[in-house]
Tab-separated table of N, CA, C and O in Angstrom:
chain	number	residue	atom	x	y	z
A	1	UNK	N	-8.309	-32.964	-4.867
A	1	UNK	CA	-9.407	-32.754	-3.586
A	1	UNK	C	-10.231	-31.934	-4.123
A	1	UNK	O	-10.318	-30.680	-5.045
A	2	UNK	N	-11.325	-31.482	-3.421
A	2	UNK	CA	-12.680	-30.907	-2.982
A	2	UNK	C	-11.693	-28.903	-2.828
A	2	UNK	O	-11.621	-29.152	-2.240
A	3	UNK	N	-12.676	-28.081	-3.387
A	3	UNK	CA	-12.613	-27.186	-2.605
A	3	UNK	C	-12.958	-26.638	-1.600
A	3	UNK	O	-13.297	-27.132	-1.726
A	4	UNK	N	-12.662	-25.443	-0.705
A	4	UNK	CA	-13.235	-25.552	0.925
A	4	UNK	C	-14.182	-24.596	0.522
A	4	UNK	O	-13.426	-24.159	-0.235
A	5	UNK	N	-15.397	-24.668	1.284
A	5	UNK	CA	-16.289	-23.424	1.141
A	5	UNK	C	-15.209	-22.386	2.095
A	5	UNK	O	-14.968	-22.518	2.552
A	6	UNK	N	-15.872	-20.762	1.593
A	6	UNK	CA	-15.498	-20.100	1.714
A	6	UNK	C	-16.349	-20.066	3.078
A	6	UNK	O	-17.489	-19.793	2.642
A	7	UNK	N	-15.561	-19.476	4.530
A	7	UNK	CA	-16.913	-19.020	5.698
A	7	UNK	C	-17.252	-17.263	4.990
A	7	UNK	O	-16.389	-16.806	4.030
A	8	UNK	N	-18.506	-17.584	4.928
A	8	UNK	CA	-19.198	-16.451	4.384
A	8	UNK	C	-19.883	-15.332	5.794
A	8	UNK	O	-20.846	-15.599	6.727
A	9	UNK	N	-18.713	-13.800	6.059
A	9	UNK	CA	-18.948	-13.126	6.655
A	9	UNK	C	-18.978	-11.691	7.513
A	9	UNK	O	-19.508	-11.218	8.536
A	10	UNK	N	-20.419	-11.397	6.003
A	10	UNK	CA	-20.990	-10.782	5.776
A	10	UNK	C	-22.127	-10.756	6.983
A	10	UNK	O	-22.941	-10.691	7.612
A	11	UNK	N	-22.690	-12.506	7.042
A	11	UNK	CA	-23.911	-12.614	8.074
A	11	UNK	C	-23.315	-12.357	9.395
A	11	UNK	O	-24.384	-12.440	10.002
A	12	UNK	N	-22.253	-12.419	9.155
A	12	UNK	CA	-21.461	-11.530	11.103
A	12	UNK	C	-21.377	-11.685	12.060
A	12	UNK	O	-21.616	-9.847	11.312
A	13	UNK	N	-22.667	-10.101	13.152
A	13	UNK	CA	-21.718	-9.586	13.886
A	13	UNK	C	-20.963	-9.012	13.707
A	13	UNK	O	-19.665	-9.273	13.622
A	14	UNK	N	-20.884	-8.242	14.881
A	14	UNK	CA	-18.921	-7.268	14.550
A	14	UNK	C	-18.917	-7.983	15.955
A	14	UNK	O	-17.958	-7.977	16.018
A	15	UNK	N	-19.206	-8.336	16.853
A	15	UNK	CA	-18.276	-9.222	18.107
A	15	UNK	C	-18.502	-10.169	17.608
A	15	UNK	O	-17.384	-10.464	18.176
A	16	UNK	N	-18.261	-11.234	17.022
A	16	UNK	CA	-18.750	-12.755	16.417
A	16	UNK	C	-17.058	-12.017	15.694
A	16	UNK	O	-16.547	-12.934	15.332
A	17	UNK	N	-17.169	-11.323	14.500
A	17	UNK	CA	-15.871	-11.138	12.995
A	17	UNK	C	-15.290	-10.323	13.981
A	17	UNK	O	-13.372	-11.513	14.345
A	18	UNK	N	-14.503	-9.760	15.635
A	18	UNK	CA	-13.632	-9.435	16.399
A	18	UNK	C	-13.242	-10.367	16.918
A	18	UNK	O	-11.698	-11.081	17.245
A	19	UNK	N	-14.006	-11.496	16.702
A	19	UNK	CA	-13.845	-12.835	18.162
A	19	UNK	C	-13.013	-13.633	17.273
A	19	UNK	O	-11.913	-14.629	17.295
A	20	UNK	N	-13.414	-13.527	16.335
A	20	UNK	CA	-12.610	-14.705	15.131
A	20	UNK	C	-11.560	-14.676	14.369
A	20	UNK	O	-10.515	-14.730	14.807
A	21	UNK	N	-11.238	-12.793	14.445
A	21	UNK	CA	-10.043	-12.324	14.096
A	21	UNK	C	-9.400	-12.534	15.072
A	21	UNK	O	-7.997	-12.741	14.958
A	22	UNK	N	-9.930	-11.886	16.425
A	22	UNK	CA	-8.413	-12.883	17.406
A	22	UNK	C	-7.815	-13.613	17.509
A	22	UNK	O	-7.224	-14.120	17.037
A	23	UNK	N	-8.700	-14.913	16.605
A	23	UNK	CA	-8.404	-15.961	16.820
A	23	UNK	C	-7.077	-16.539	16.088
A	23	UNK	O	-6.626	-17.159	15.755
A	24	UNK	N	-7.904	-16.310	15.137
A	24	UNK	CA	-6.911	-15.928	13.492
A	24	UNK	C	-5.535	-15.525	13.820
A	24	UNK	O	-4.739	-15.905	13.233
A	25	UNK	N	-5.376	-14.507	14.561
A	25	UNK	CA	-4.118	-13.312	14.268
A	25	UNK	C	-3.924	-14.003	15.808
A	25	UNK	O	-1.908	-15.194	15.638
A	26	UNK	N	-4.094	-15.121	16.553
A	26	UNK	CA	-3.110	-16.007	17.645
A	26	UNK	C	-3.295	-17.539	17.228
A	26	UNK	O	-1.472	-17.861	17.483
A	27	UNK	N	-4.046	-18.060	16.064
A	27	UNK	CA	-3.133	-18.961	14.911
A	27	UNK	C	-1.966	-18.426	14.539
A	27	UNK	O	-0.653	-19.194	14.446
A	28	UNK	N	-1.875	-17.611	13.510
A	28	UNK	CA	-0.506	-17.341	13.346
A	28	UNK	C	0.572	-17.317	13.464
A	28	UNK	O	1.587	-17.669	13.345
A	29	UNK	N	0.436	-16.844	14.764
A	29	UNK	CA	1.124	-16.467	16.153
A	29	UNK	C	2.421	-17.664	16.062
A	29	UNK	O	2.948	-17.089	16.070
A	30	UNK	N	1.070	-18.858	17.004
A	30	UNK	CA	1.186	-19.479	17.421
A	30	UNK	C	2.642	-21.251	16.281
A	30	UNK	O	3.582	-20.916	16.254
A	31	UNK	N	1.412	-21.127	14.296
A	31	UNK	CA	2.048	-21.201	13.875
A	31	UNK	C	3.686	-20.356	14.255
A	31	UNK	O	4.002	-20.971	12.919
A	32	UNK	N	3.842	-19.298	14.107
A	32	UNK	CA	5.119	-18.674	13.386
A	32	UNK	C	5.939	-19.291	14.051
A	32	UNK	O	7.368	-19.659	13.878
A	33	UNK	N	5.963	-19.855	15.935
A	33	UNK	CA	6.827	-20.067	16.337
A	33	UNK	C	6.606	-21.564	15.934
A	33	UNK	O	7.942	-22.218	16.637
A	34	UNK	N	6.040	-22.178	15.967
A	34	UNK	CA	5.877	-23.955	15.900
A	34	UNK	C	7.260	-24.067	14.374
A	34	UNK	O	7.697	-24.766	14.774
A	35	UNK	N	6.989	-22.961	12.999
A	35	UNK	CA	7.335	-22.678	12.888
A	35	UNK	C	9.181	-22.559	12.496
A	35	UNK	O	9.814	-23.163	12.546
A	36	UNK	N	9.602	-21.865	14.005
A	36	UNK	CA	11.378	-21.818	14.474
A	36	UNK	C	11.378	-22.477	14.553
A	36	UNK	O	12.788	-23.367	14.026
A	37	UNK	N	11.419	-23.690	14.992
A	37	UNK	CA	11.862	-24.673	15.534
A	37	UNK	C	11.847	-25.701	15.192
A	37	UNK	O	13.115	-27.043	14.886
A	38	UNK	N	10.946	-26.060	14.423
A	38	UNK	CA	11.214	-27.645	13.733
A	38	UNK	C	9.702	-27.091	11.715
A	38	UNK	O	8.880	-26.448	12.030
A	39	UNK	N	10.351	-28.574	11.406
A	39	UNK	CA	9.768	-28.602	9.752
A	39	UNK	C	7.195	-28.067	10.358
A	39	UNK	O	7.523	-29.172	11.092
A	40	UNK	N	7.576	-27.347	8.700
A	40	UNK	CA	6.362	-27.899	8.961
A	40	UNK	C	5.222	-28.268	8.805
A	40	UNK	O	5.654	-28.531	6.920
A	41	UNK	N	3.998	-29.766	8.172
A	41	UNK	CA	3.344	-30.356	8.288
A	41	UNK	C	2.668	-29.075	6.935
A	41	UNK	O	2.550	-29.753	5.150
A	42	UNK	N	2.163	-28.711	7.259
A	42	UNK	CA	1.939	-27.939	6.711
A	42	UNK	C	1.998	-25.882	6.383
A	42	UNK	O	1.834	-25.854	7.071
A	43	UNK	N	3.081	-26.235	5.295
A	43	UNK	CA	3.853	-24.771	5.373
A	43	UNK	C	2.711	-23.199	4.077
A	43	UNK	O	2.323	-22.346	4.668
A	44	UNK	N	1.101	-24.246	4.119
A	44	UNK	CA	-0.021	-22.418	3.808
A	44	UNK	C	-0.237	-22.327	4.649
A	44	UNK	O	-1.724	-21.831	4.290
A	45	UNK	N	-0.472	-23.116	5.916
A	45	UNK	CA	-1.794	-22.915	7.297
A	45	UNK	C	-1.573	-21.347	6.890
A	45	UNK	O	-2.292	-20.948	7.392
A	46	UNK	N	-0.241	-20.884	7.892
A	46	UNK	CA	-0.677	-19.534	7.842
A	46	UNK	C	-0.309	-18.332	6.318
A	46	UNK	O	-1.680	-17.327	7.426
A	47	UNK	N	-0.308	-18.835	5.652
A	47	UNK	CA	-1.004	-17.662	4.188
A	47	UNK	C	-2.634	-17.796	4.612
A	47	UNK	O	-3.764	-16.983	4.004
A	48	UNK	N	-2.899	-18.432	4.914
A	48	UNK	CA	-4.545	-19.739	4.648
A	48	UNK	C	-4.966	-18.379	5.785
A	48	UNK	O	-5.967	-17.045	5.830
A	49	UNK	N	-4.595	-18.991	6.369
A	49	UNK	CA	-5.323	-17.761	8.303
A	49	UNK	C	-4.840	-17.140	7.618
A	49	UNK	O	-6.079	-15.707	8.481
A	50	UNK	N	-3.966	-16.401	7.037
A	50	UNK	CA	-3.980	-14.670	7.041
A	50	UNK	C	-4.863	-14.152	6.181
A	50	UNK	O	-5.391	-12.877	5.962
A	51	UNK	N	-5.453	-14.727	5.097
A	51	UNK	CA	-6.208	-14.411	3.785
A	51	UNK	C	-7.743	-14.189	4.458
A	51	UNK	O	-8.098	-13.275	3.937
A	52	UNK	N	-7.295	-15.385	5.707
A	52	UNK	CA	-8.786	-15.597	6.556
A	52	UNK	C	-9.072	-14.219	7.013
A	52	UNK	O	-9.911	-12.849	6.967
A	53	UNK	N	-7.658	-13.297	7.471
A	53	UNK	CA	-8.203	-12.382	8.156
A	53	UNK	C	-7.917	-11.257	7.169
A	53	UNK	O	-8.679	-9.667	7.785
A	54	UNK	N	-8.234	-11.027	6.343
A	54	UNK	CA	-8.195	-9.778	4.809
A	54	UNK	C	-9.351	-10.185	5.218
A	54	UNK	O	-9.557	-9.183	5.102
A	55	UNK	N	-9.910	-11.097	5.121
A	55	UNK	CA	-11.784	-11.020	4.396
A	55	UNK	C	-12.219	-11.014	5.407
A	55	UNK	O	-13.050	-9.828	5.499
A	56	UNK	N	-12.182	-10.803	6.536
A	56	UNK	CA	-12.850	-10.353	7.767
A	56	UNK	C	-12.725	-8.849	8.162
A	56	UNK	O	-13.376	-8.037	8.625
A	57	UNK	N	-11.424	-8.271	8.044
A	57	UNK	CA	-11.026	-7.191	8.656
A	57	UNK	C	-11.680	-5.941	6.963
A	57	UNK	O	-12.720	-4.776	7.327
A	58	UNK	N	-12.098	-6.496	5.372
A	58	UNK	CA	-12.218	-6.164	5.010
A	58	UNK	C	-13.728	-6.343	4.568
A	58	UNK	O	-14.496	-5.395	4.586
A	59	UNK	N	-14.893	-7.115	6.005
A	59	UNK	CA	-15.415	-6.748	6.174
A	59	UNK	C	-15.755	-5.649	6.841
A	59	UNK	O	-18.061	-4.976	6.867
A	60	UNK	N	-15.733	-5.784	7.534
A	60	UNK	CA	-15.766	-4.954	8.932
A	60	UNK	C	-15.580	-3.939	8.484
A	60	UNK	O	-15.950	-3.007	8.927
A	61	UNK	N	-14.234	-3.013	7.632
A	61	UNK	CA	-14.268	-2.126	6.744
A	61	UNK	C	-15.099	-1.249	5.840
A	61	UNK	O	-15.317	-0.448	5.542
A	62	UNK	N	-15.889	-2.652	5.690
A	62	UNK	CA	-16.998	-1.453	3.967
A	62	UNK	C	-17.964	-0.726	4.498
A	62	UNK	O	-18.102	-1.159	5.814
A	63	UNK	N	-18.175	-0.125	4.294
A	63	UNK	CA	-19.299	0.802	4.433
A	63	UNK	C	-20.605	0.478	3.931
A	63	UNK	O	-20.437	-1.231	3.710
A	64	UNK	N	-21.072	0.357	4.968
A	64	UNK	CA	-22.265	0.085	5.170
A	64	UNK	C	-24.076	0.151	4.608
A	64	UNK	O	-23.433	1.564	4.783
A	65	UNK	N	-24.081	-0.352	4.269
A	65	UNK	CA	-24.862	-0.531	3.076
A	65	UNK	C	-26.533	-0.653	2.881
A	65	UNK	O	-26.942	-1.241	4.160
């Protein structure tokens, strides 16, 4: 299987980053509740979302050059 290309968050503006961050956090929350009740088909989804959140936070907290 081919690797997915990572999104380039460095090109996005601050407002867009905040919107994506909120969306990813909401998806993580939804996945947690889904996983409580039944077996999940994609067990790595939460981990992948958390990595995306970390990438966004890294870009947001990086010093402006």
